[in-house]
Amino acid sequence: LRALWAVAATVQLALTSTIYRRWLFSPVGHLGNARAVHQMSTVGWFFLCNLGQSVDLEGAWGINFPAMSFGAGAFFYSIIVTAIFQNLHEHPADKFHPSLFLLLAPPSVASLSIAGFQGSFATASQAVFGSVIVLLVMLLRLFRTMLEPPSTYARRLRSCM
């Protein structure tokens, strides 16, 4: 499984560098282009952390790769979430898009990663999971709007502008 972790880490690093290079470092790239789908690469870092913990990478290789993976995921997630929420007013259609529920995946997996570091689902894991619950409640308030037919979106978008 350690070899699987090494392969997964290589793929994750390649995908992350490709996604963020296209998003942030292209001629037209900036934080305002952030969408919920950009954060799917961040959840991979948390999954790598969990896999690294389960195969005891730190004990086997002497380097705490799970903690490094967690740090990379936390770094990119904080940037993406901030950019998404900051730019919702510029992209009103995103307010009603079901892909916003992807915001829940990275911190949910991160709470499991923290539990792996602590050895139990203790206070820090519960705190992160609590933030996921609050975010879920915020998104559920938009849920009824997400289920409406597309013609209603157009009226709502006009009223937002």
mmCIF file of C-alpha atoms in Angstrom:
data_model
loop_
_atom_site.group_PDB
_atom_site.id
_atom_site.type_symbol
_atom_site.label_atom_id
_atom_site.label_comp_id
_atom_site.label_asym_id
_atom_site.label_seq_id
_atom_site.Cartn_x
_atom_site.Cartn_y
_atom_site.Cartn_z
ATOM 1 C CA LEU A 1 0.000 0.000 0.000
ATOM 2 C CA ARG A 2 2.971 2.339 0.477
ATOM 3 C CA ALA A 3 3.744 2.010 -3.222
ATOM 4 C CA LEU A 4 0.104 2.836 -3.941
ATOM 5 C CA TRP A 5 0.489 5.946 -1.786
ATOM 6 C CA ALA A 6 3.589 6.990 -3.765
ATOM 7 C CA VAL A 7 1.747 6.544 -7.073
ATOM 8 C CA ALA A 8 -1.322 8.397 -5.767
ATOM 9 C CA ALA A 9 0.863 11.225 -4.440
ATOM 10 C CA THR A 10 2.593 11.565 -7.803
ATOM 11 C CA VAL A 11 -0.731 11.684 -9.644
ATOM 12 C CA GLN A 12 -2.151 14.146 -7.095
ATOM 13 C CA LEU A 13 0.846 16.446 -7.426
ATOM 14 C CA ALA A 14 0.660 16.335 -11.234
ATOM 15 C CA LEU A 15 -3.094 17.031 -11.285
ATOM 16 C CA THR A 16 -2.830 19.801 -8.704
ATOM 17 C CA SER A 17 -0.021 21.555 -10.550
ATOM 18 C CA THR A 18 -1.934 21.287 -13.834
ATOM 19 C CA ILE A 19 -5.240 22.522 -12.390
ATOM 20 C CA TYR A 20 -3.737 25.451 -10.510
ATOM 21 C CA ARG A 21 -1.420 26.402 -13.356
ATOM 22 C CA ARG A 22 -4.445 26.667 -15.663
ATOM 23 C CA TRP A 23 -6.539 28.417 -13.042
ATOM 24 C CA LEU A 24 -4.113 30.901 -11.502
ATOM 25 C CA PHE A 25 -1.119 31.233 -13.777
ATOM 26 C CA SER A 26 -2.651 31.416 -17.236
ATOM 27 C CA PRO A 27 -2.791 34.796 -18.993
ATOM 28 C CA VAL A 28 -6.437 35.207 -17.978
ATOM 29 C CA GLY A 29 -6.303 33.297 -14.694
ATOM 30 C CA HIS A 30 -7.099 34.879 -11.354
ATOM 31 C CA LEU A 31 -8.874 34.072 -8.091
ATOM 32 C CA GLY A 32 -12.129 35.355 -9.517
ATOM 33 C CA ASN A 33 -12.282 32.322 -11.796
ATOM 34 C CA ALA A 34 -12.625 29.947 -8.826
ATOM 35 C CA ARG A 35 -15.548 27.567 -8.995
ATOM 36 C CA ALA A 36 -16.598 24.714 -6.753
ATOM 37 C CA VAL A 37 -15.100 22.129 -9.089
ATOM 38 C CA HIS A 38 -11.605 23.529 -8.481
ATOM 39 C CA GLN A 39 -11.656 22.230 -4.949
ATOM 40 C CA MET A 40 -11.954 18.592 -5.948
ATOM 41 C CA SER A 41 -8.174 18.478 -6.148
ATOM 42 C CA THR A 42 -7.978 19.581 -2.514
ATOM 43 C CA VAL A 43 -9.953 16.596 -1.253
ATOM 44 C CA GLY A 44 -7.308 14.366 -2.834
ATOM 45 C CA TRP A 45 -4.705 15.771 -0.451
ATOM 46 C CA PHE A 46 -6.858 14.809 2.525
ATOM 47 C CA PHE A 47 -7.416 11.326 1.107
ATOM 48 C CA LEU A 48 -3.640 11.002 0.709
ATOM 49 C CA CYS A 49 -3.272 11.986 4.348
ATOM 50 C CA ASN A 50 -5.727 9.288 5.412
ATOM 51 C CA LEU A 51 -4.029 6.650 3.264
ATOM 52 C CA GLY A 52 -0.608 7.660 4.577
ATOM 53 C CA GLN A 53 -1.832 7.361 8.142
ATOM 54 C CA SER A 54 -3.319 3.919 7.522
ATOM 55 C CA VAL A 55 -0.027 2.534 6.139
ATOM 56 C CA ASP A 56 2.146 4.342 8.748
ATOM 57 C CA LEU A 57 4.295 6.258 6.273
ATOM 58 C CA GLU A 58 5.939 8.307 8.971
ATOM 59 C CA GLY A 59 7.115 5.202 10.797
ATOM 60 C CA ALA A 60 8.230 3.437 7.619
ATOM 61 C CA TRP A 61 9.896 6.288 5.753
ATOM 62 C CA GLY A 62 10.762 8.635 8.632
ATOM 63 C CA ILE A 63 9.066 11.632 7.013
ATOM 64 C CA ASN A 64 5.596 12.737 8.014
ATOM 65 C CA PHE A 65 4.051 12.732 4.530
ATOM 66 C CA PRO A 66 0.494 12.527 5.910
ATOM 67 C CA ALA A 67 0.981 15.839 7.719
ATOM 68 C CA MET A 68 2.449 17.393 4.578
ATOM 69 C CA SER A 69 -0.520 16.176 2.545
ATOM 70 C CA PHE A 70 -2.897 17.609 5.130
ATOM 71 C CA GLY A 71 -1.077 20.941 4.983
ATOM 72 C CA ALA A 72 -1.310 21.102 1.187
ATOM 73 C CA GLY A 73 -5.030 20.314 1.306
ATOM 74 C CA ALA A 74 -5.713 22.881 4.024
ATOM 75 C CA PHE A 75 -3.736 25.549 2.145
ATOM 76 C CA PHE A 76 -5.507 25.072 -1.181
ATOM 77 C CA TYR A 77 -8.943 24.625 0.402
ATOM 78 C CA SER A 78 -8.672 27.911 2.309
ATOM 79 C CA ILE A 79 -7.742 29.776 -0.882
ATOM 80 C CA ILE A 80 -10.483 28.207 -2.982
ATOM 81 C CA VAL A 81 -13.290 28.608 -0.456
ATOM 82 C CA THR A 82 -12.369 32.230 0.144
ATOM 83 C CA ALA A 83 -12.279 32.910 -3.593
ATOM 84 C CA ILE A 84 -15.589 31.120 -4.220
ATOM 85 C CA PHE A 85 -17.478 32.984 -1.505
ATOM 86 C CA GLN A 86 -15.849 36.277 -2.395
ATOM 87 C CA ASN A 87 -16.896 35.938 -6.032
ATOM 88 C CA LEU A 88 -20.456 34.669 -5.628
ATOM 89 C CA HIS A 89 -21.769 38.207 -6.111
ATOM 90 C CA GLU A 90 -19.934 38.500 -9.445
ATOM 91 C CA HIS A 91 -21.248 35.136 -10.666
ATOM 92 C CA PRO A 92 -24.851 34.993 -9.411
ATOM 93 C CA ALA A 93 -25.597 31.767 -11.288
ATOM 94 C CA ASP A 94 -23.086 29.992 -9.021
ATOM 95 C CA LYS A 95 -25.270 30.768 -6.002
ATOM 96 C CA PHE A 96 -27.861 28.365 -7.313
ATOM 97 C CA HIS A 97 -25.563 25.668 -8.661
ATOM 98 C CA PRO A 98 -25.595 22.214 -7.017
ATOM 99 C CA SER A 99 -21.807 21.981 -7.353
ATOM 100 C CA LEU A 100 -21.591 24.184 -4.258
ATOM 101 C CA PHE A 101 -22.243 21.003 -2.275
ATOM 102 C CA LEU A 102 -18.703 20.010 -3.252
ATOM 103 C CA LEU A 103 -17.641 22.510 -0.600
ATOM 104 C CA LEU A 104 -18.545 19.863 1.986
ATOM 105 C CA ALA A 105 -16.186 17.118 0.814
ATOM 106 C CA PRO A 106 -12.711 18.477 1.696
ATOM 107 C CA PRO A 107 -13.443 19.502 5.307
ATOM 108 C CA SER A 108 -15.364 16.272 5.894
ATOM 109 C CA VAL A 109 -12.373 14.194 4.857
ATOM 110 C CA ALA A 110 -10.078 16.608 6.719
ATOM 111 C CA SER A 111 -11.951 15.903 9.965
ATOM 112 C CA LEU A 112 -11.155 12.213 9.466
ATOM 113 C CA SER A 113 -7.511 13.111 8.860
ATOM 114 C CA ILE A 114 -7.376 15.063 12.101
ATOM 115 C CA ALA A 115 -8.968 12.112 13.881
ATOM 116 C CA GLY A 116 -6.170 9.952 12.479
ATOM 117 C CA PHE A 117 -3.543 12.294 13.929
ATOM 118 C CA GLN A 118 -5.272 12.382 17.313
ATOM 119 C CA GLY A 119 -6.177 8.703 17.446
ATOM 120 C CA SER A 120 -9.870 9.446 17.977
ATOM 121 C CA PHE A 121 -12.627 11.724 16.780
ATOM 122 C CA ALA A 122 -11.752 14.319 19.423
ATOM 123 C CA THR A 123 -12.286 18.064 19.774
ATOM 124 C CA ALA A 124 -10.367 19.273 16.706
ATOM 125 C CA SER A 125 -12.078 16.743 14.426
ATOM 126 C CA GLN A 126 -15.451 17.633 15.881
ATOM 127 C CA ALA A 127 -14.755 21.341 15.371
ATOM 128 C CA VAL A 128 -14.002 20.864 11.678
ATOM 129 C CA PHE A 129 -17.018 18.610 11.301
ATOM 130 C CA GLY A 130 -19.132 21.295 13.017
ATOM 131 C CA SER A 131 -18.049 23.806 10.392
ATOM 132 C CA VAL A 132 -19.207 21.315 7.740
ATOM 133 C CA ILE A 133 -22.630 21.140 9.409
ATOM 134 C CA VAL A 134 -22.937 24.940 9.408
ATOM 135 C CA LEU A 135 -21.912 25.054 5.746
ATOM 136 C CA LEU A 136 -24.454 22.328 4.957
ATOM 137 C CA VAL A 137 -27.242 24.349 6.607
ATOM 138 C CA MET A 138 -26.232 27.396 4.561
ATOM 139 C CA LEU A 139 -26.322 25.364 1.346
ATOM 140 C CA LEU A 140 -29.629 23.710 2.208
ATOM 141 C CA ARG A 141 -31.219 27.149 2.368
ATOM 142 C CA LEU A 142 -30.408 27.416 -1.357
ATOM 143 C CA PHE A 143 -31.607 23.867 -2.100
ATOM 144 C CA ARG A 144 -35.190 24.779 -2.976
ATOM 145 C CA THR A 145 -33.870 27.329 -5.447
ATOM 146 C CA MET A 146 -31.606 24.707 -7.002
ATOM 147 C CA LEU A 147 -34.569 22.449 -7.738
ATOM 148 C CA GLU A 148 -36.531 25.074 -9.640
ATOM 149 C CA PRO A 149 -36.689 24.883 -13.449
ATOM 150 C CA PRO A 150 -34.066 26.815 -15.405
ATOM 151 C CA SER A 151 -36.508 29.539 -16.500
ATOM 152 C CA THR A 152 -36.787 30.580 -12.862
ATOM 153 C CA TYR A 153 -33.011 30.946 -12.735
ATOM 154 C CA ALA A 154 -33.165 33.577 -15.417
ATOM 155 C CA ARG A 155 -35.720 35.632 -13.466
ATOM 156 C CA ARG A 156 -33.674 35.283 -10.288
ATOM 157 C CA LEU A 157 -30.494 36.283 -12.090
ATOM 158 C CA ARG A 158 -32.160 39.400 -13.484
ATOM 159 C CA SER A 159 -33.389 40.310 -10.016
ATOM 160 C CA CYS A 160 -29.871 39.866 -8.589
ATOM 161 C CA MET A 161 -28.299 42.188 -11.130
#
